[in-house]
Every structure is written in C-alpha cells, then in structure tokens.
C-alpha cells in the first residue's frame, strides 16, 4: 500500500531492460498474453510487480512524504501497439530510428508494442521549469511527435492524453535502440493548450481506410 520512487539515468535503464530479472515477471506477462489473447495488463497476477517507468519527469518526496516534481527532461513517450510479435517490433524500431530525434525505441512489456522516446527542447536548448509551462510544452510536443512519427511507422500510434507524468510498465528488450546523441525537436514555449479537435482528427483518420 505504499509507493517508492527511485531514479536512474538512461544508460542504466537501457542496460536493465536488456536482460530479465530472476523473477521473470515480463516473460510471465507475455506468456499469459500469448495463451489468452488478453490485452496488456489483463489478469496477470504479478502485473503490479512490474515497476512503472516515467521517462519525462524526475520525482522526489516532500517532508510530508508526498510526491513532488524535481525535473522535466523533455522526453515524449509514444506507444504503438497491436503488433503480432518480435518481427514487427524490430520493424517498428528500425523505422523509429530513421528520425534523429529518436532517443530510444524498445519493445513494450506485452511484447506486442513499441515504446518510442523522442526528445524536445526550447529554441535555446533549455526546458520549461514551472509545472504550468511544462504541461503546455508537453502537450504540444506530443502532438508534434505524433505528426512526425506516424507517417513513417507501419502501425498506428496509440493516442492518449499527453501528460508529462505518462508512464509504462518495466519491460525487456535484448536489443533496444538507443541514441544518446539524438537531436531534440525545437519547440517554442506554447501559451495555451492545443485545440482538442486535433486529437479527434487523428482518431477519425485511423478509422478512415482512405
């Protein structure tokens, strides 16, 4: 019933996902999905033992024990799902690697999705600091990332509310794509949220075969 928070750098995280822990929770989830056809996070009894990874935000604790934001790093998380297995995961990673802004790309915990990390920054290379500015910046960055990546990806991006605190379950990928020298997308600090119909238009386009 308690929440613990830990922080690691990207090099350490990428090294961790290359091999599985002795408990093999990720393999257990993937095996369950292979036999039941359930979506990621079905009735797998150990699903809560898979840590949640928040790539865009670093958190700490207040004196009262409450979670507080420490740092925003400009990573936008995109997830593409509905893949059949390893071959399509590798295809997605190869396509994502075509853009120099791709910081990392690796299989999701289900083994049927790919997580893509894209970097963003302000024109001067810095990042917003205040929570209100971060929320606006991240929302526009997410929209730009979808517009840039979807045309080159063979499978649809799973659209979601663009929150800086967005997270995913710990995963395993023996050959993740990782580019520490990736170049951030440049984005001016927005003054308002993007229009809601933009995301609606993307969803409509997914359903339109033409």
PDB file of C-alpha atoms in Angstrom:
ATOM      1  CA  UNK A   1       0.000   0.000   0.000  1.00  0.00           C
ATOM      2  CA  UNK A   2       2.996   2.323  -0.204  1.00  0.00           C
ATOM      3  CA  UNK A   3       4.743   3.920  -3.162  1.00  0.00           C
ATOM      4  CA  UNK A   4       8.504   4.062  -3.533  1.00  0.00           C
ATOM      5  CA  UNK A   5      10.349   6.282  -6.008  1.00  0.00           C
ATOM      6  CA  UNK A   6      13.790   5.722  -7.468  1.00  0.00           C
ATOM      7  CA  UNK A   7      15.714   7.493 -10.222  1.00  0.00           C
ATOM      8  CA  UNK A   8      18.257   6.167 -12.703  1.00  0.00           C
ATOM      9  CA  UNK A   9      19.913   7.642 -15.783  1.00  0.00           C
ATOM     10  CA  UNK A  10      19.051   6.448 -19.263  1.00  0.00           C
ATOM     11  CA  UNK A  11      22.234   4.407 -19.700  1.00  0.00           C
ATOM     12  CA  UNK A  12      21.350   2.404 -16.590  1.00  0.00           C
ATOM     13  CA  UNK A  13      17.729   1.919 -17.666  1.00  0.00           C
ATOM     14  CA  UNK A  14      18.692   0.700 -21.152  1.00  0.00           C
ATOM     15  CA  UNK A  15      21.163  -1.743 -19.599  1.00  0.00           C
ATOM     16  CA  UNK A  16      18.466  -3.043 -17.233  1.00  0.00           C
ATOM     17  CA  UNK A  17      15.940  -3.882 -19.940  1.00  0.00           C
ATOM     18  CA  UNK A  18      18.444  -5.925 -21.957  1.00  0.00           C
ATOM     19  CA  UNK A  19      18.089  -8.842 -19.542  1.00  0.00           C
ATOM     20  CA  UNK A  20      15.270 -10.067 -17.364  1.00  0.00           C
ATOM     21  CA  UNK A  21      15.228 -10.296 -13.574  1.00  0.00           C
ATOM     22  CA  UNK A  22      15.245 -13.712 -11.897  1.00  0.00           C
ATOM     23  CA  UNK A  23      11.538 -13.368 -11.120  1.00  0.00           C
ATOM     24  CA  UNK A  24      10.801 -13.139 -14.880  1.00  0.00           C
ATOM     25  CA  UNK A  25       7.667 -11.027 -14.458  1.00  0.00           C
ATOM     26  CA  UNK A  26       7.835  -9.655 -18.021  1.00  0.00           C
ATOM     27  CA  UNK A  27       8.136 -13.147 -19.510  1.00  0.00           C
ATOM     28  CA  UNK A  28       5.195 -14.251 -17.386  1.00  0.00           C
ATOM     29  CA  UNK A  29       3.052 -11.413 -18.694  1.00  0.00           C
ATOM     30  CA  UNK A  30       3.986 -12.163 -22.298  1.00  0.00           C
ATOM     31  CA  UNK A  31       3.276 -15.864 -21.855  1.00  0.00           C
ATOM     32  CA  UNK A  32      -0.141 -15.095 -20.393  1.00  0.00           C
ATOM     33  CA  UNK A  33      -0.954 -12.831 -23.319  1.00  0.00           C
ATOM     34  CA  UNK A  34       0.202 -15.443 -25.835  1.00  0.00           C
ATOM     35  CA  UNK A  35      -2.161 -18.056 -24.418  1.00  0.00           C
ATOM     36  CA  UNK A  36      -5.169 -15.898 -23.535  1.00  0.00           C
ATOM     37  CA  UNK A  37      -5.072 -13.143 -26.156  1.00  0.00           C
ATOM     38  CA  UNK A  38      -5.773 -10.572 -23.448  1.00  0.00           C
ATOM     39  CA  UNK A  39      -4.574  -7.022 -23.818  1.00  0.00           C
ATOM     40  CA  UNK A  40      -1.542  -5.762 -21.890  1.00  0.00           C
ATOM     41  CA  UNK A  41      -2.390  -5.740 -18.196  1.00  0.00           C
ATOM     42  CA  UNK A  42      -5.037  -8.468 -18.208  1.00  0.00           C
ATOM     43  CA  UNK A  43      -5.487 -10.860 -15.283  1.00  0.00           C
ATOM     44  CA  UNK A  44      -1.769 -11.474 -14.781  1.00  0.00           C
ATOM     45  CA  UNK A  45      -1.363 -11.875 -11.039  1.00  0.00           C
ATOM     46  CA  UNK A  46       2.120 -10.297 -10.898  1.00  0.00           C
ATOM     47  CA  UNK A  47       1.378  -7.306 -13.124  1.00  0.00           C
ATOM     48  CA  UNK A  48       1.666  -4.890 -10.186  1.00  0.00           C
ATOM     49  CA  UNK A  49       5.200  -6.125  -9.535  1.00  0.00           C
ATOM     50  CA  UNK A  50       6.327  -4.531 -12.784  1.00  0.00           C
ATOM     51  CA  UNK A  51       7.593  -1.071 -11.934  1.00  0.00           C
ATOM     52  CA  UNK A  52       6.069   1.950 -13.658  1.00  0.00           C
ATOM     53  CA  UNK A  53       8.646   3.980 -15.600  1.00  0.00           C
ATOM     54  CA  UNK A  54       8.050   7.720 -16.089  1.00  0.00           C
ATOM     55  CA  UNK A  55      10.591   8.887 -18.692  1.00  0.00           C
ATOM     56  CA  UNK A  56       9.766  12.613 -18.806  1.00  0.00           C
ATOM     57  CA  UNK A  57       9.722  13.524 -15.112  1.00  0.00           C
ATOM     58  CA  UNK A  58      12.006  13.054 -12.140  1.00  0.00           C
ATOM     59  CA  UNK A  59      10.202  12.935  -8.801  1.00  0.00           C
ATOM     60  CA  UNK A  60      11.166  13.274  -5.167  1.00  0.00           C
ATOM     61  CA  UNK A  61       9.401  13.495  -1.820  1.00  0.00           C
ATOM     62  CA  UNK A  62       8.321  16.418   0.318  1.00  0.00           C
ATOM     63  CA  UNK A  63       8.928  16.357   4.078  1.00  0.00           C
ATOM     64  CA  UNK A  64       5.348  15.164   4.420  1.00  0.00           C
ATOM     65  CA  UNK A  65       6.087  12.222   2.123  1.00  0.00           C
ATOM     66  CA  UNK A  66       4.115  13.499  -0.858  1.00  0.00           C
ATOM     67  CA  UNK A  67       5.411  13.120  -4.396  1.00  0.00           C
ATOM     68  CA  UNK A  68       6.873  16.309  -5.901  1.00  0.00           C
ATOM     69  CA  UNK A  69       8.310  17.189  -9.279  1.00  0.00           C
ATOM     70  CA  UNK A  70      12.074  17.721  -9.359  1.00  0.00           C
ATOM     71  CA  UNK A  71      12.937  17.936 -13.059  1.00  0.00           C
ATOM     72  CA  UNK A  72      11.427  17.706 -16.536  1.00  0.00           C
ATOM     73  CA  UNK A  73      13.690  16.337 -19.271  1.00  0.00           C
ATOM     74  CA  UNK A  74      11.699  16.834 -22.477  1.00  0.00           C
ATOM     75  CA  UNK A  75      11.140  13.172 -23.372  1.00  0.00           C
ATOM     76  CA  UNK A  76       7.855  12.441 -25.162  1.00  0.00           C
ATOM     77  CA  UNK A  77       6.632   8.860 -24.905  1.00  0.00           C
ATOM     78  CA  UNK A  78       4.853   7.374 -27.920  1.00  0.00           C
ATOM     79  CA  UNK A  79       3.415   3.868 -27.903  1.00  0.00           C
ATOM     80  CA  UNK A  80       2.458   1.862 -30.970  1.00  0.00           C
ATOM     81  CA  UNK A  81       0.525  -1.339 -30.298  1.00  0.00           C
ATOM     82  CA  UNK A  82      -1.335  -4.149 -31.968  1.00  0.00           C
ATOM     83  CA  UNK A  83       1.843  -5.818 -33.220  1.00  0.00           C
ATOM     84  CA  UNK A  84       1.948  -9.564 -33.834  1.00  0.00           C
ATOM     85  CA  UNK A  85       5.327 -10.206 -32.264  1.00  0.00           C
ATOM     86  CA  UNK A  86       9.092  -9.776 -32.397  1.00  0.00           C
ATOM     87  CA  UNK A  87       9.463  -9.274 -36.163  1.00  0.00           C
ATOM     88  CA  UNK A  88       7.042  -6.347 -36.192  1.00  0.00           C
ATOM     89  CA  UNK A  89       8.627  -4.924 -33.032  1.00  0.00           C
ATOM     90  CA  UNK A  90      12.006  -4.898 -34.808  1.00  0.00           C
ATOM     91  CA  UNK A  91      10.443  -3.291 -37.874  1.00  0.00           C
ATOM     92  CA  UNK A  92       8.977  -0.518 -35.727  1.00  0.00           C
ATOM     93  CA  UNK A  93      12.298   0.143 -34.007  1.00  0.00           C
ATOM     94  CA  UNK A  94      14.084   0.387 -37.356  1.00  0.00           C
ATOM     95  CA  UNK A  95      11.552   2.890 -38.656  1.00  0.00           C
ATOM     96  CA  UNK A  96      11.661   4.996 -35.483  1.00  0.00           C
ATOM     97  CA  UNK A  97      15.463   5.104 -35.726  1.00  0.00           C
ATOM     98  CA  UNK A  98      15.184   6.945 -39.059  1.00  0.00           C
ATOM     99  CA  UNK A  99      14.468  10.202 -37.221  1.00  0.00           C
ATOM    100  CA  UNK A 100      17.485  11.816 -35.499  1.00  0.00           C
ATOM    101  CA  UNK A 101      15.214  12.950 -32.636  1.00  0.00           C
ATOM    102  CA  UNK A 102      14.608   9.342 -31.533  1.00  0.00           C
ATOM    103  CA  UNK A 103      16.315   8.926 -28.180  1.00  0.00           C
ATOM    104  CA  UNK A 104      15.246   5.302 -27.663  1.00  0.00           C
ATOM    105  CA  UNK A 105      12.873   2.655 -29.027  1.00  0.00           C
ATOM    106  CA  UNK A 106      12.193  -0.728 -27.444  1.00  0.00           C
ATOM    107  CA  UNK A 107       9.560  -3.429 -27.004  1.00  0.00           C
ATOM    108  CA  UNK A 108       6.758  -2.825 -24.517  1.00  0.00           C
ATOM    109  CA  UNK A 109       6.040  -5.203 -21.644  1.00  0.00           C
ATOM    110  CA  UNK A 110       3.414  -7.059 -23.702  1.00  0.00           C
ATOM    111  CA  UNK A 111       5.919  -7.880 -26.444  1.00  0.00           C
ATOM    112  CA  UNK A 112       3.324  -6.588 -28.913  1.00  0.00           C
ATOM    113  CA  UNK A 113       4.008  -2.871 -28.652  1.00  0.00           C
ATOM    114  CA  UNK A 114       6.915  -0.464 -29.035  1.00  0.00           C
ATOM    115  CA  UNK A 115       7.762   2.497 -26.822  1.00  0.00           C
ATOM    116  CA  UNK A 116       9.438   5.404 -28.594  1.00  0.00           C
ATOM    117  CA  UNK A 117      11.176   8.245 -26.758  1.00  0.00           C
ATOM    118  CA  UNK A 118      11.514  11.498 -28.691  1.00  0.00           C
ATOM    119  CA  UNK A 119      13.445  14.482 -27.328  1.00  0.00           C
ATOM    120  CA  UNK A 120      12.143  18.061 -27.289  1.00  0.00           C
ATOM    121  CA  UNK A 121      13.647  21.360 -26.169  1.00  0.00           C
ATOM    122  CA  UNK A 122      13.067  25.101 -26.353  1.00  0.00           C
ATOM    123  CA  UNK A 123      14.896  27.043 -29.122  1.00  0.00           C
ATOM    124  CA  UNK A 124      17.728  27.946 -26.725  1.00  0.00           C
ATOM    125  CA  UNK A 125      18.180  24.308 -25.735  1.00  0.00           C
ATOM    126  CA  UNK A 126      16.667  24.727 -22.292  1.00  0.00           C
ATOM    127  CA  UNK A 127      13.428  23.202 -20.961  1.00  0.00           C
ATOM    128  CA  UNK A 128      10.464  24.774 -19.148  1.00  0.00           C
ATOM    129  CA  UNK A 129      10.702  24.731 -15.357  1.00  0.00           C
ATOM    130  CA  UNK A 130       7.286  25.653 -13.971  1.00  0.00           C
ATOM    131  CA  UNK A 131       4.599  22.953 -13.911  1.00  0.00           C
ATOM    132  CA  UNK A 132       2.127  25.075 -15.913  1.00  0.00           C
ATOM    133  CA  UNK A 133       4.686  25.694 -18.659  1.00  0.00           C
ATOM    134  CA  UNK A 134       5.718  22.026 -18.672  1.00  0.00           C
ATOM    135  CA  UNK A 135       2.113  20.878 -19.169  1.00  0.00           C
ATOM    136  CA  UNK A 136       1.648  23.219 -22.161  1.00  0.00           C
ATOM    137  CA  UNK A 137       5.017  22.380 -23.671  1.00  0.00           C
ATOM    138  CA  UNK A 138       4.497  18.632 -23.329  1.00  0.00           C
ATOM    139  CA  UNK A 139       1.002  18.705 -24.854  1.00  0.00           C
ATOM    140  CA  UNK A 140       2.253  20.485 -27.981  1.00  0.00           C
ATOM    141  CA  UNK A 141       5.378  18.308 -28.119  1.00  0.00           C
ATOM    142  CA  UNK A 142       3.234  15.168 -28.040  1.00  0.00           C
ATOM    143  CA  UNK A 143       1.085  16.449 -30.904  1.00  0.00           C
ATOM    144  CA  UNK A 144       4.179  17.287 -32.962  1.00  0.00           C
ATOM    145  CA  UNK A 145       5.704  13.875 -32.234  1.00  0.00           C
ATOM    146  CA  UNK A 146       2.564  12.064 -33.424  1.00  0.00           C
ATOM    147  CA  UNK A 147       2.530  14.116 -36.627  1.00  0.00           C
ATOM    148  CA  UNK A 148       6.211  13.402 -37.317  1.00  0.00           C
ATOM    149  CA  UNK A 149       6.351   9.713 -36.435  1.00  0.00           C
ATOM    150  CA  UNK A 150       3.027   8.341 -37.636  1.00  0.00           C
ATOM    151  CA  UNK A 151       3.774   8.781 -41.379  1.00  0.00           C
ATOM    152  CA  UNK A 152       6.918   6.628 -41.120  1.00  0.00           C
ATOM    153  CA  UNK A 153       5.510   3.930 -38.818  1.00  0.00           C
ATOM    154  CA  UNK A 154       3.728   0.889 -40.275  1.00  0.00           C
ATOM    155  CA  UNK A 155       1.412   0.612 -37.260  1.00  0.00           C
ATOM    156  CA  UNK A 156      -0.771   3.220 -35.535  1.00  0.00           C
ATOM    157  CA  UNK A 157       0.336   5.191 -32.504  1.00  0.00           C
ATOM    158  CA  UNK A 158      -1.993   4.652 -29.549  1.00  0.00           C
ATOM    159  CA  UNK A 159      -3.267   8.134 -28.834  1.00  0.00           C
ATOM    160  CA  UNK A 160      -3.598   9.194 -25.211  1.00  0.00           C
ATOM    161  CA  UNK A 161      -3.833  12.318 -23.100  1.00  0.00           C
ATOM    162  CA  UNK A 162      -0.394  13.986 -23.341  1.00  0.00           C
ATOM    163  CA  UNK A 163       0.666  14.148 -19.690  1.00  0.00           C
ATOM    164  CA  UNK A 164       4.288  14.717 -18.559  1.00  0.00           C
ATOM    165  CA  UNK A 165       3.677  12.054 -15.889  1.00  0.00           C
ATOM    166  CA  UNK A 166       2.791   9.406 -18.502  1.00  0.00           C
ATOM    167  CA  UNK A 167       4.405   6.057 -17.688  1.00  0.00           C
ATOM    168  CA  UNK A 168       4.729   2.468 -18.864  1.00  0.00           C
ATOM    169  CA  UNK A 169       5.462  -0.888 -17.242  1.00  0.00           C
ATOM    170  CA  UNK A 170       9.009  -2.164 -16.908  1.00  0.00           C
ATOM    171  CA  UNK A 171       9.888  -4.213 -19.949  1.00  0.00           C
ATOM    172  CA  UNK A 172      12.581  -6.359 -21.531  1.00  0.00           C
ATOM    173  CA  UNK A 173      14.290  -5.989 -24.907  1.00  0.00           C
ATOM    174  CA  UNK A 174      17.638  -7.633 -25.597  1.00  0.00           C
ATOM    175  CA  UNK A 175      18.396  -5.201 -28.455  1.00  0.00           C
ATOM    176  CA  UNK A 176      16.827  -1.789 -27.705  1.00  0.00           C
ATOM    177  CA  UNK A 177      17.565   1.172 -29.968  1.00  0.00           C
ATOM    178  CA  UNK A 178      19.328   3.918 -28.012  1.00  0.00           C
ATOM    179  CA  UNK A 179      20.910   7.098 -29.358  1.00  0.00           C
ATOM    180  CA  UNK A 180      22.411   9.303 -26.620  1.00  0.00           C
ATOM    181  CA  UNK A 181      23.421  11.805 -29.340  1.00  0.00           C
ATOM    182  CA  UNK A 182      19.875  12.321 -30.629  1.00  0.00           C
ATOM    183  CA  UNK A 183      18.926  15.886 -31.552  1.00  0.00           C
ATOM    184  CA  UNK A 184      15.832  17.379 -29.850  1.00  0.00           C
ATOM    185  CA  UNK A 185      12.873  18.737 -31.775  1.00  0.00           C
ATOM    186  CA  UNK A 186      12.801  22.523 -31.358  1.00  0.00           C
ATOM    187  CA  UNK A 187       9.548  23.918 -29.937  1.00  0.00           C
ATOM    188  CA  UNK A 188       8.648  27.432 -28.806  1.00  0.00           C
ATOM    189  CA  UNK A 189       7.031  27.688 -25.388  1.00  0.00           C
ATOM    190  CA  UNK A 190       3.254  27.475 -26.032  1.00  0.00           C
ATOM    191  CA  UNK A 191       0.860  29.862 -24.314  1.00  0.00           C
ATOM    192  CA  UNK A 192      -2.225  27.626 -24.460  1.00  0.00           C
ATOM    193  CA  UNK A 193      -3.216  24.002 -24.899  1.00  0.00           C
ATOM    194  CA  UNK A 194      -3.614  22.633 -28.442  1.00  0.00           C
ATOM    195  CA  UNK A 195      -7.156  22.504 -29.789  1.00  0.00           C
ATOM    196  CA  UNK A 196      -8.936  19.300 -28.770  1.00  0.00           C
ATOM    197  CA  UNK A 197     -10.135  18.629 -32.301  1.00  0.00           C
ATOM    198  CA  UNK A 198      -6.560  17.936 -33.361  1.00  0.00           C
ATOM    199  CA  UNK A 199      -6.543  14.677 -31.432  1.00  0.00           C
ATOM    200  CA  UNK A 200     -10.065  13.922 -32.633  1.00  0.00           C
ATOM    201  CA  UNK A 201      -8.946  14.336 -36.226  1.00  0.00           C
ATOM    202  CA  UNK A 202      -6.155  11.802 -35.672  1.00  0.00           C
ATOM    203  CA  UNK A 203      -8.636   9.276 -34.251  1.00  0.00           C
ATOM    204  CA  UNK A 204     -11.015   9.840 -37.156  1.00  0.00           C
ATOM    205  CA  UNK A 205      -8.185   9.295 -39.648  1.00  0.00           C
ATOM    206  CA  UNK A 206      -7.403   5.934 -38.022  1.00  0.00           C
ATOM    207  CA  UNK A 207     -10.921   4.744 -38.757  1.00  0.00           C
ATOM    208  CA  UNK A 208     -10.934   6.091 -42.311  1.00  0.00           C
ATOM    209  CA  UNK A 209      -9.469   3.481 -44.726  1.00  0.00           C
ATOM    210  CA  UNK A 210      -8.834   6.197 -47.318  1.00  0.00           C
TER     211      UNK A 210
END
